[in-house]
């Protein structure tokens, strides 16, 4: 086969390849299960934790979404026990990036895995602000989490000043790029990113759906740039910051928002309404 005929043949082959890629990307989008996680922060003693899990247990039943309660380290084991046989996954709020040793006060990834933990929040803005975590330590923790087959919920988000200066997307892209340094595409596809504008955390000041969707889309585009479209289509991106029973359904209906990371409202029966947002 020669000349125009050959070019036609090649074109048909290229078309077939792009259709395959589009289909693969669509499959991933279809397959993206929502993930709704509570971040208890520094709340609930072990006995209160058991009580709260027992209260929320019947309210958060929903097979269509992944439900995670990220709890203080000391609550992990009792909460895990109380959540047995339910759809609730117990997660951690932090971990250290070393295997073991002289790091007084820290929790290792192996400790979490042994306790049955699958998800761990990494780089929450409160950890960055009060405990000097940086993009570099976040990256170390993300790599360590993957090494132990823990799913990191990687937090990012801008301050009010950054938003007002118009640097939100540049700033969040930088956080994401550093957090994913040396992370493989296969690992990245299983990660969860939580976009949490700092000015919306615990303030009752929720980002508008347009603002939340805009940044979540920019994060997905950034993942596509680092990896490829299939990885970007697979990764799950949550919104966090004053998520409540009244705004969850609108937020989670956005194309690039795959659920939420919920603070205050995760400690109340309202969390059941957020999980069953539809
Ligand atoms: P609030 O839902 O209380 O605003 O907290 C959000 C948050 O920081 C979750 O990690």
CSV table of C-alpha atoms and ligand atoms in Angstrom, one decimal:
chain,number,residue,atom,x,y,z
A,1,UNK,CA,0.0,0.0,0.0
A,2,UNK,CA,1.3,3.4,-1.0
A,3,UNK,CA,0.7,7.1,-1.1
A,4,UNK,CA,-2.8,8.4,-0.1
A,5,UNK,CA,-4.0,4.9,0.6
A,6,UNK,CA,-1.3,4.3,3.1
A,7,UNK,CA,-2.0,7.7,4.7
A,8,UNK,CA,-5.7,6.8,5.0
A,9,UNK,CA,-4.7,3.5,6.7
A,10,UNK,CA,-2.5,5.2,9.1
A,11,UNK,CA,-5.2,7.8,9.9
A,12,UNK,CA,-7.7,5.0,10.6
A,13,UNK,CA,-5.2,3.4,13.0
A,14,UNK,CA,-4.6,6.7,14.8
A,15,UNK,CA,-8.3,7.3,15.1
A,16,UNK,CA,-8.8,3.8,16.6
A,17,UNK,CA,-6.0,4.5,19.1
A,18,UNK,CA,-7.6,7.8,20.2
A,19,UNK,CA,-11.0,6.2,20.6
A,20,UNK,CA,-9.4,3.6,22.8
A,21,UNK,CA,-7.8,6.3,25.0
A,22,UNK,CA,-11.1,8.2,25.2
A,23,UNK,CA,-12.9,5.1,26.2
A,24,UNK,CA,-10.3,4.3,28.9
A,25,UNK,CA,-10.6,7.8,30.3
A,26,UNK,CA,-14.4,7.6,30.3
A,27,UNK,CA,-14.3,4.2,32.1
A,28,UNK,CA,-12.2,5.8,34.8
A,29,UNK,CA,-14.6,8.7,35.2
A,30,UNK,CA,-17.5,6.2,35.4
A,31,UNK,CA,-15.6,4.2,37.9
A,32,UNK,CA,-14.7,7.1,40.2
A,33,UNK,CA,-16.4,6.3,43.5
A,34,UNK,CA,-17.2,9.2,45.7
A,35,UNK,CA,-15.2,9.3,49.0
A,36,UNK,CA,-16.6,11.1,52.0
A,37,UNK,CA,-14.2,11.4,54.9
A,38,UNK,CA,-14.6,12.9,58.3
A,39,UNK,CA,-11.6,14.6,59.9
A,40,UNK,CA,-12.2,14.5,63.7
A,41,UNK,CA,-9.1,16.7,64.4
A,42,UNK,CA,-8.2,16.8,68.1
A,43,UNK,CA,-11.7,15.8,69.3
A,44,UNK,CA,-13.1,12.8,71.1
A,45,UNK,CA,-11.6,10.7,73.8
A,46,UNK,CA,-11.5,6.9,73.2
A,47,UNK,CA,-14.8,6.3,75.0
A,48,UNK,CA,-16.4,9.3,73.2
A,49,UNK,CA,-15.1,7.9,69.9
A,50,UNK,CA,-16.8,4.6,70.5
A,51,UNK,CA,-20.1,6.4,71.3
A,52,UNK,CA,-19.8,8.6,68.2
A,53,UNK,CA,-19.2,5.6,65.9
A,54,UNK,CA,-22.2,3.8,67.4
A,55,UNK,CA,-24.4,6.9,66.9
A,56,UNK,CA,-23.2,7.4,63.3
A,57,UNK,CA,-23.1,3.8,62.2
A,58,UNK,CA,-26.8,3.5,61.1
A,59,UNK,CA,-26.7,7.0,59.6
A,60,UNK,CA,-23.8,6.5,57.2
A,61,UNK,CA,-24.9,3.4,55.5
A,62,UNK,CA,-24.3,3.9,51.7
A,63,UNK,CA,-22.7,1.4,49.4
A,64,UNK,CA,-22.3,3.9,46.6
A,65,UNK,CA,-19.6,5.9,48.4
A,66,UNK,CA,-16.5,5.2,50.5
A,67,UNK,CA,-17.0,6.3,54.0
A,68,UNK,CA,-13.9,7.1,56.1
A,69,UNK,CA,-13.6,8.4,59.7
A,70,UNK,CA,-10.1,9.8,60.2
A,71,UNK,CA,-9.7,9.9,64.0
A,72,UNK,CA,-7.0,10.8,66.5
A,73,UNK,CA,-4.3,8.0,66.8
A,74,UNK,CA,-5.5,6.9,70.3
A,75,UNK,CA,-9.0,6.4,69.0
A,76,UNK,CA,-8.1,4.2,66.0
A,77,UNK,CA,-8.3,0.9,67.8
A,78,UNK,CA,-11.5,1.4,69.8
A,79,UNK,CA,-13.2,3.1,66.7
A,80,UNK,CA,-12.1,0.2,64.5
A,81,UNK,CA,-13.6,-2.2,67.0
A,82,UNK,CA,-16.9,-0.2,67.1
A,83,UNK,CA,-17.1,0.0,63.3
A,84,UNK,CA,-16.5,-3.7,62.7
A,85,UNK,CA,-19.0,-5.2,60.2
A,86,UNK,CA,-20.1,-1.7,58.9
A,87,UNK,CA,-19.2,0.2,55.8
A,88,UNK,CA,-17.1,2.6,57.9
A,89,UNK,CA,-13.3,2.7,57.2
A,90,UNK,CA,-11.2,4.1,60.1
A,91,UNK,CA,-8.4,6.3,58.9
A,92,UNK,CA,-5.6,8.3,60.6
A,93,UNK,CA,-5.0,12.0,60.6
A,94,UNK,CA,-1.2,11.9,60.3
A,95,UNK,CA,1.8,9.6,60.3
A,96,UNK,CA,5.6,10.0,60.3
A,97,UNK,CA,7.8,9.3,57.3
A,98,UNK,CA,10.4,7.1,59.0
A,99,UNK,CA,9.9,3.3,59.6
A,100,UNK,CA,10.7,3.3,63.3
A,101,UNK,CA,13.1,4.6,66.0
A,102,UNK,CA,13.9,7.6,68.1
A,103,UNK,CA,11.0,9.9,67.0
A,104,UNK,CA,9.2,10.5,70.3
A,105,UNK,CA,5.5,11.0,69.9
A,106,UNK,CA,5.2,9.9,66.3
A,107,UNK,CA,3.1,7.2,64.7
A,108,UNK,CA,4.7,4.9,62.1
A,109,UNK,CA,3.0,3.6,58.9
A,110,UNK,CA,3.5,0.0,60.1
A,111,UNK,CA,1.6,0.9,63.3
A,112,UNK,CA,-1.3,2.1,61.2
A,113,UNK,CA,-1.3,-0.9,58.9
A,114,UNK,CA,-1.2,-3.3,61.8
A,115,UNK,CA,-4.2,-1.6,63.4
A,116,UNK,CA,-6.1,-2.1,60.1
A,117,UNK,CA,-5.9,1.5,58.8
A,118,UNK,CA,-6.2,2.0,55.0
A,119,UNK,CA,-6.4,5.8,54.7
A,120,UNK,CA,-4.2,8.5,56.2
A,121,UNK,CA,-4.6,12.3,55.9
A,122,UNK,CA,-1.3,13.9,54.9
A,123,UNK,CA,-0.3,17.6,55.0
A,124,UNK,CA,-3.5,19.1,56.5
A,125,UNK,CA,-3.2,22.9,56.6
A,126,UNK,CA,-3.3,22.7,60.4
A,127,UNK,CA,-0.3,20.4,60.4
A,128,UNK,CA,1.5,22.8,58.0
A,129,UNK,CA,0.6,25.8,60.2
A,130,UNK,CA,1.1,24.5,63.7
A,131,UNK,CA,3.5,21.6,63.2
A,132,UNK,CA,5.8,23.0,60.6
A,133,UNK,CA,5.0,20.5,57.8
A,134,UNK,CA,6.2,21.6,54.4
A,135,UNK,CA,5.6,20.4,50.8
A,136,UNK,CA,8.9,18.4,51.2
A,137,UNK,CA,7.8,16.5,54.4
A,138,UNK,CA,4.4,16.0,52.8
A,139,UNK,CA,6.1,14.3,49.8
A,140,UNK,CA,8.2,12.1,52.1
A,141,UNK,CA,5.0,11.0,53.9
A,142,UNK,CA,3.1,10.4,50.7
A,143,UNK,CA,6.0,8.2,49.4
A,144,UNK,CA,6.1,6.3,52.7
A,145,UNK,CA,2.3,5.8,52.8
A,146,UNK,CA,2.4,4.2,49.3
A,147,UNK,CA,5.3,2.0,50.3
A,148,UNK,CA,3.0,0.6,53.0
A,149,UNK,CA,0.0,0.5,50.7
A,150,UNK,CA,-1.8,3.1,52.7
A,151,UNK,CA,-4.0,5.5,50.7
A,152,UNK,CA,-2.9,9.1,51.4
A,153,UNK,CA,-5.5,11.8,51.5
A,154,UNK,CA,-3.2,14.6,50.4
A,155,UNK,CA,-4.3,18.1,51.5
A,156,UNK,CA,-3.7,21.4,49.6
A,157,UNK,CA,-5.3,24.8,49.6
A,158,UNK,CA,-4.6,28.5,49.6
A,159,UNK,CA,-4.8,31.2,52.3
A,160,UNK,CA,-7.2,34.1,52.0
A,161,UNK,CA,-4.3,36.4,51.0
A,162,UNK,CA,-3.2,34.1,48.2
A,163,UNK,CA,-6.8,33.9,46.9
A,164,UNK,CA,-7.1,37.7,47.0
A,165,UNK,CA,-3.8,38.1,45.2
A,166,UNK,CA,-5.0,35.7,42.5
A,167,UNK,CA,-2.3,33.1,43.0
A,168,UNK,CA,-4.6,30.2,44.1
A,169,UNK,CA,-4.1,28.0,41.2
A,170,UNK,CA,-0.3,28.6,40.9
A,171,UNK,CA,0.0,27.9,44.6
A,172,UNK,CA,-2.0,24.7,44.6
A,173,UNK,CA,-0.3,23.4,41.5
A,174,UNK,CA,3.1,23.9,43.3
A,175,UNK,CA,1.8,22.0,46.4
A,176,UNK,CA,0.6,19.1,44.1
A,177,UNK,CA,3.7,18.9,42.0
A,178,UNK,CA,5.9,18.6,45.1
A,179,UNK,CA,3.6,16.2,46.9
A,180,UNK,CA,3.7,13.8,43.9
A,181,UNK,CA,7.5,14.0,43.3
A,182,UNK,CA,8.7,10.4,42.6
A,183,UNK,CA,5.2,9.0,43.0
A,184,UNK,CA,4.4,6.5,40.1
A,185,UNK,CA,1.4,6.9,37.9
A,186,UNK,CA,0.0,3.6,39.3
A,187,UNK,CA,0.3,5.0,42.8
A,188,UNK,CA,-1.1,8.4,41.9
A,189,UNK,CA,-4.2,6.9,40.3
A,190,UNK,CA,-5.2,5.5,43.7
A,191,UNK,CA,-4.5,8.6,45.8
A,192,UNK,CA,-7.0,11.0,47.2
A,193,UNK,CA,-6.4,14.8,47.1
A,194,UNK,CA,-8.4,17.1,49.4
A,195,UNK,CA,-8.6,20.7,48.2
A,196,UNK,CA,-9.3,22.7,51.3
A,197,UNK,CA,-9.1,26.5,51.0
A,198,UNK,CA,-7.7,27.6,54.4
A,199,UNK,CA,-10.2,30.5,54.6
A,200,UNK,CA,-13.1,28.1,54.4
A,201,UNK,CA,-11.9,25.7,57.2
A,202,UNK,CA,-14.0,26.0,60.4
A,203,UNK,CA,-15.2,29.4,59.4
A,204,UNK,CA,-18.7,28.5,58.0
A,205,UNK,CA,-17.4,30.3,54.9
A,206,UNK,CA,-17.7,27.7,52.2
A,207,UNK,CA,-16.2,28.2,48.8
A,208,UNK,CA,-18.8,28.7,46.1
A,209,UNK,CA,-19.4,25.6,44.0
A,210,UNK,CA,-17.8,27.4,41.1
A,211,UNK,CA,-14.6,28.2,43.1
A,212,UNK,CA,-14.4,24.7,44.4
A,213,UNK,CA,-14.9,23.1,41.0
A,214,UNK,CA,-12.4,25.5,39.3
A,215,UNK,CA,-9.6,24.5,41.6
A,216,UNK,CA,-10.5,20.8,41.7
A,217,UNK,CA,-10.4,20.8,37.9
A,218,UNK,CA,-7.1,22.7,37.9
A,219,UNK,CA,-5.7,19.9,40.2
A,220,UNK,CA,-6.9,17.2,37.8
A,221,UNK,CA,-5.3,19.1,34.9
A,222,UNK,CA,-2.1,19.3,36.9
A,223,UNK,CA,-2.2,15.5,37.5
A,224,UNK,CA,-2.7,15.0,33.7
A,225,UNK,CA,0.3,17.2,33.0
A,226,UNK,CA,2.5,15.2,35.5
A,227,UNK,CA,1.2,11.8,34.4
A,228,UNK,CA,-1.5,11.3,31.7
A,229,UNK,CA,-5.2,11.6,31.2
A,230,UNK,CA,-6.0,8.2,32.5
A,231,UNK,CA,-4.3,8.9,35.8
A,232,UNK,CA,-6.0,12.2,36.1
A,233,UNK,CA,-9.4,10.6,35.4
A,234,UNK,CA,-8.8,8.0,38.1
A,235,UNK,CA,-7.6,10.1,40.9
A,236,UNK,CA,-10.2,11.2,43.4
A,237,UNK,CA,-10.4,14.9,44.5
A,238,UNK,CA,-12.3,16.0,47.5
A,239,UNK,CA,-13.4,19.4,48.6
A,240,UNK,CA,-13.1,20.4,52.2
A,241,UNK,CA,-14.0,23.6,54.2
A,242,UNK,CA,-17.3,24.1,55.9
A,243,UNK,CA,-19.0,21.2,54.1
A,244,UNK,CA,-22.4,20.8,55.7
A,245,UNK,CA,-25.7,18.8,55.2
A,246,UNK,CA,-27.0,21.8,53.2
A,247,UNK,CA,-24.2,22.4,50.7
A,248,UNK,CA,-22.9,18.8,50.2
A,249,UNK,CA,-25.2,17.8,47.3
A,250,UNK,CA,-24.4,20.8,45.2
A,251,UNK,CA,-20.6,20.5,45.8
A,252,UNK,CA,-20.5,16.7,45.2
A,253,UNK,CA,-22.5,17.1,41.9
A,254,UNK,CA,-19.5,19.0,40.3
A,255,UNK,CA,-17.7,17.2,37.6
A,256,UNK,CA,-14.3,17.2,39.4
A,257,UNK,CA,-15.4,16.9,43.0
A,258,UNK,CA,-15.4,13.3,44.1
A,259,UNK,CA,-16.6,13.8,47.7
A,260,UNK,CA,-15.5,15.8,50.7
A,261,UNK,CA,-13.2,16.0,53.7
A,262,UNK,CA,-15.4,17.1,56.5
A,263,UNK,CA,-14.4,18.7,59.9
A,264,UNK,CA,-17.0,20.0,62.3
A,265,UNK,CA,-20.0,18.3,60.7
A,266,UNK,CA,-18.3,14.9,60.8
A,267,UNK,CA,-18.8,14.9,64.6
A,268,UNK,CA,-22.6,15.2,64.4
A,269,UNK,CA,-25.5,13.2,63.0
A,270,UNK,CA,-25.3,15.6,60.1
A,271,UNK,CA,-22.5,13.5,58.7
A,272,UNK,CA,-25.1,10.9,57.9
A,273,UNK,CA,-26.9,13.5,55.7
A,274,UNK,CA,-23.6,14.4,54.0
A,275,UNK,CA,-22.8,10.8,53.2
A,276,UNK,CA,-26.3,10.4,51.9
A,277,UNK,CA,-26.2,13.7,50.0
A,278,UNK,CA,-28.2,12.7,47.0
B,1,LIG,P1,-14.5,22.1,58.6
B,1,LIG,O1,-15.5,21.2,57.9
B,1,LIG,O2,-14.8,22.2,60.1
B,1,LIG,O3,-14.5,23.5,58.0
B,1,LIG,O4,-13.1,21.6,58.5
B,1,LIG,C1,-12.6,21.2,57.2
B,1,LIG,C2,-11.3,20.4,57.4
B,1,LIG,O5,-10.3,21.0,57.8
B,1,LIG,C3,-11.3,19.0,57.1
B,1,LIG,O6,-10.1,18.5,57.1
